[in-house]
Tab-separated table of C-alpha atoms in Angstrom:
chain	number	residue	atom	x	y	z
A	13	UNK	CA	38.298	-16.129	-51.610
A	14	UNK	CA	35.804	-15.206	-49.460
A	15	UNK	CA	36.024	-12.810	-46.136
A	16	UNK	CA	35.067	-14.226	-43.243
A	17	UNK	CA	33.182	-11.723	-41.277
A	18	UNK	CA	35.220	-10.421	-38.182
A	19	UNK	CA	33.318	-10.477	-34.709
A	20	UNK	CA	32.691	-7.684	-33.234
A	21	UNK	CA	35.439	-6.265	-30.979
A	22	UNK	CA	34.810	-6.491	-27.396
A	23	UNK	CA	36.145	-3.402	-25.571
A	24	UNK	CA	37.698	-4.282	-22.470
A	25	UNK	CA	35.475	-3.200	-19.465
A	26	UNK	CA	37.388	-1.395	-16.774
A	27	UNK	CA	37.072	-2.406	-12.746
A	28	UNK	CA	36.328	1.004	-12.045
A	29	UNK	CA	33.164	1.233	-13.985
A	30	UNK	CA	30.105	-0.020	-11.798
A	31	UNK	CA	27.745	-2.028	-14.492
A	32	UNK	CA	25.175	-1.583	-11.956
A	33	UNK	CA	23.971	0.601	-9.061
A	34	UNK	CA	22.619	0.099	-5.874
A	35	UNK	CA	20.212	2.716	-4.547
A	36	UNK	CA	17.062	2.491	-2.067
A	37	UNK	CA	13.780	2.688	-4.310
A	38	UNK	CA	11.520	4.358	-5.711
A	39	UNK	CA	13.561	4.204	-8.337
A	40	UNK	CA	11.823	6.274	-10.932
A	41	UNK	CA	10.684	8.978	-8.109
A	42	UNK	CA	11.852	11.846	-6.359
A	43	UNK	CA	13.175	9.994	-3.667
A	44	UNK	CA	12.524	12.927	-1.311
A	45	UNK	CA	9.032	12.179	-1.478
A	46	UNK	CA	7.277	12.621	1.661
A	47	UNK	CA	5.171	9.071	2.920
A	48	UNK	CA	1.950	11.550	2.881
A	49	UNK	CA	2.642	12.142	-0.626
A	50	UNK	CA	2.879	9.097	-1.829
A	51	UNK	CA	-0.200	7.906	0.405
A	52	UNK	CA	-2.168	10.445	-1.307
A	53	UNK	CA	-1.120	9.444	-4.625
A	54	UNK	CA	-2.534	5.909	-4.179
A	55	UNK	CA	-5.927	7.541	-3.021
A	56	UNK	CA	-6.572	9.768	-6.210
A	57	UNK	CA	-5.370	6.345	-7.790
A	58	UNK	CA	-8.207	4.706	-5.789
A	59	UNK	CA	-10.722	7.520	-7.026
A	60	UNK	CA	-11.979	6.066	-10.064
A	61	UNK	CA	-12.254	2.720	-8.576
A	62	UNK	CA	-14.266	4.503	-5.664
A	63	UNK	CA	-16.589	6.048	-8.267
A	64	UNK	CA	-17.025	3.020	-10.619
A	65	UNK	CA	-18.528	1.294	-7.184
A	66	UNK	CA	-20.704	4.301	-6.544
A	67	UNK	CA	-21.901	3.621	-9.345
A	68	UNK	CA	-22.659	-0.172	-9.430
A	69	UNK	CA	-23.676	-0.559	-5.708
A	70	UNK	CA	-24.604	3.137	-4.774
A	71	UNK	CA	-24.682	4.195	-0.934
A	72	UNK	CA	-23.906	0.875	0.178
A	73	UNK	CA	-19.982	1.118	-1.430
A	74	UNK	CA	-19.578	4.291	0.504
A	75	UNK	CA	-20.763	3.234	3.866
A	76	UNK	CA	-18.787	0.428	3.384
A	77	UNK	CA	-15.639	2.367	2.637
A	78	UNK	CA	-16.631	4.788	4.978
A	79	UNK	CA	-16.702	2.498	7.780
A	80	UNK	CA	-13.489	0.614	6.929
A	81	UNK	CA	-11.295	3.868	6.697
A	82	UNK	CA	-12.983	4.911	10.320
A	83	UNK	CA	-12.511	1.388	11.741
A	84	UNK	CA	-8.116	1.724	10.256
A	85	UNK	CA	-7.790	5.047	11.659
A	86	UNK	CA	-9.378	3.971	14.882
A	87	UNK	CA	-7.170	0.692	15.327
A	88	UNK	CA	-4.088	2.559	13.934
A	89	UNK	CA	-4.413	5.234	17.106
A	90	UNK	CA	-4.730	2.418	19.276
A	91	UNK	CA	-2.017	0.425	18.035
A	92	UNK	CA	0.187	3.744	18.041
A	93	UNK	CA	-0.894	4.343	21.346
A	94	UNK	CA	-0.252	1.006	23.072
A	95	UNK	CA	3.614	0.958	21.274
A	96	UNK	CA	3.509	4.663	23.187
A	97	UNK	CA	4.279	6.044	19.345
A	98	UNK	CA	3.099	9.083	18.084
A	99	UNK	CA	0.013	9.208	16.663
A	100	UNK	CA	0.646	8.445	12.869
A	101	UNK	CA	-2.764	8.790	11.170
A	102	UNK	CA	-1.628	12.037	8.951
A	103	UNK	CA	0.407	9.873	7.041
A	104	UNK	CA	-2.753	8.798	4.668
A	105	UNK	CA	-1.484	4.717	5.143
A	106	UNK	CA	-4.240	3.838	7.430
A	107	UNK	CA	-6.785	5.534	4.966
A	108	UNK	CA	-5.358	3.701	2.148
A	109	UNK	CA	-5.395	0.554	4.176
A	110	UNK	CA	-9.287	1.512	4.939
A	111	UNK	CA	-10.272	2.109	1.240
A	112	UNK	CA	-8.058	-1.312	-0.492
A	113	UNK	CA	-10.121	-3.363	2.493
A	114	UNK	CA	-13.423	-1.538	1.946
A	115	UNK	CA	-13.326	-1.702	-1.901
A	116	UNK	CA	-12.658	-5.670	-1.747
A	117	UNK	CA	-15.456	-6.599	1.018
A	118	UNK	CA	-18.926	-7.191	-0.441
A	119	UNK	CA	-21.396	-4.690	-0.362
A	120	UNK	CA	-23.379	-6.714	1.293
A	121	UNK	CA	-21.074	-7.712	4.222
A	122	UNK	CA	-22.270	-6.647	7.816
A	123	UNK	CA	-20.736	-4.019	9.934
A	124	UNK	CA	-18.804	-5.720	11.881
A	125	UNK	CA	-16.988	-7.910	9.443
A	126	UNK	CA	-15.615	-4.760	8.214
A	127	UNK	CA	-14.480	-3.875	12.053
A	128	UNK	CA	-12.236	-7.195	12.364
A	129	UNK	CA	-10.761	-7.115	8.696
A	130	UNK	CA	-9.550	-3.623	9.922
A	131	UNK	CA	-8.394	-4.603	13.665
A	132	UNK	CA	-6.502	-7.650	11.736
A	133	UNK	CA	-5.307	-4.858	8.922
A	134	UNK	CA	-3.807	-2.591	10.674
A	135	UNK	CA	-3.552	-4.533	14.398
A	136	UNK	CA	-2.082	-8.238	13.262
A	137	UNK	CA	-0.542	-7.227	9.647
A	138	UNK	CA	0.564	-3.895	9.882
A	139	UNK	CA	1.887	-3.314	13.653
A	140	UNK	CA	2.741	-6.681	14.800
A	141	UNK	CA	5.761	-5.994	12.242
A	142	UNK	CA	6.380	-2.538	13.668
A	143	UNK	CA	4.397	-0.150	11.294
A	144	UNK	CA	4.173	1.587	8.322
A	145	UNK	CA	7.510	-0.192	5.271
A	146	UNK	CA	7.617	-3.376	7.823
A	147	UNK	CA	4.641	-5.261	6.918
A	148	UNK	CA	5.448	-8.976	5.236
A	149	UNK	CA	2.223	-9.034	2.983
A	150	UNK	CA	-0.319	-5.798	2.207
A	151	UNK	CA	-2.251	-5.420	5.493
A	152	UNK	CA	-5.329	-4.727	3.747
A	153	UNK	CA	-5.455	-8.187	2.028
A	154	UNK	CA	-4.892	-10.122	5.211
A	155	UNK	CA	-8.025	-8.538	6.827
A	156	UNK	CA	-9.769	-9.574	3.533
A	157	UNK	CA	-8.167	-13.029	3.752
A	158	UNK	CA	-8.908	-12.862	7.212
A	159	UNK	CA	-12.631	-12.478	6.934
């Protein structure tokens, strides 16, 4: 006769042992990472993009940058200002904000197309939800859908 093979034993699991844990992210992070940190993190992230569009469309992908990450940290004063906040623009989000919108506008877009995607950025997406963590969708991408 043949043995049948056994299954493997199952070890009860105790109540008191969590299978899983609850905990605010990042998950894989310091979690005592500061906001500017992090902001500046996404930046050198943003670098070689930055340069790779230097390259292609020269001058034109800087000014366009340029004028985005002005146009953010001039809307996100304003915005802080009118909500009687203090001034939050050492935090690095607007900047990011300024280079995600600048880096997906054309080259060729006008000035002021790069003005409104950052009043809607950082005026409709970002502080109509009360700031920096409480924005529904990446405020960057609604100025670019919004334009």
């Amino acid at each position: 006769m043949s043995a049948e093979p056994k299954p493997p034993s199952a070890e009860p699991v105790s109540r008191d042992t969590p299978r899983f844990s609850i905990a605010s992210s990042p998950h894989l992070l310091d979690s005592s990472r500061s906001t500017q940190g992090m902001m500046v993190d996404v930046l050198i992230g943003l670098a070689p993009v930055l340069v790779v569009s230097l390259i292609v469309f020269r001058s034109y992908a800087l000014l366009q940058v340029g004028l985005c990450v002005v146009s953010c940290l001039v809307f996100e004063a304003l915005c802080a200002g009118m909500r009687g906040r203090s001034l939050p623009l050492w935090d690095g989000s607007a900047a990011v904000t300024g280079v995600i919108l600048g880096l997906s506008l054309p080259w060729s877009a006008p000035w002021y197309i790069a003005v409104i995607g950052s009043a809607v950025a950082i005026g409709l997406a970002k502080w109509v939800f009360g700031g920096l963590g409480y924005n529904l969708f990446n405020p960057a991408m609604v100025g670019r859908a919004f334009v």
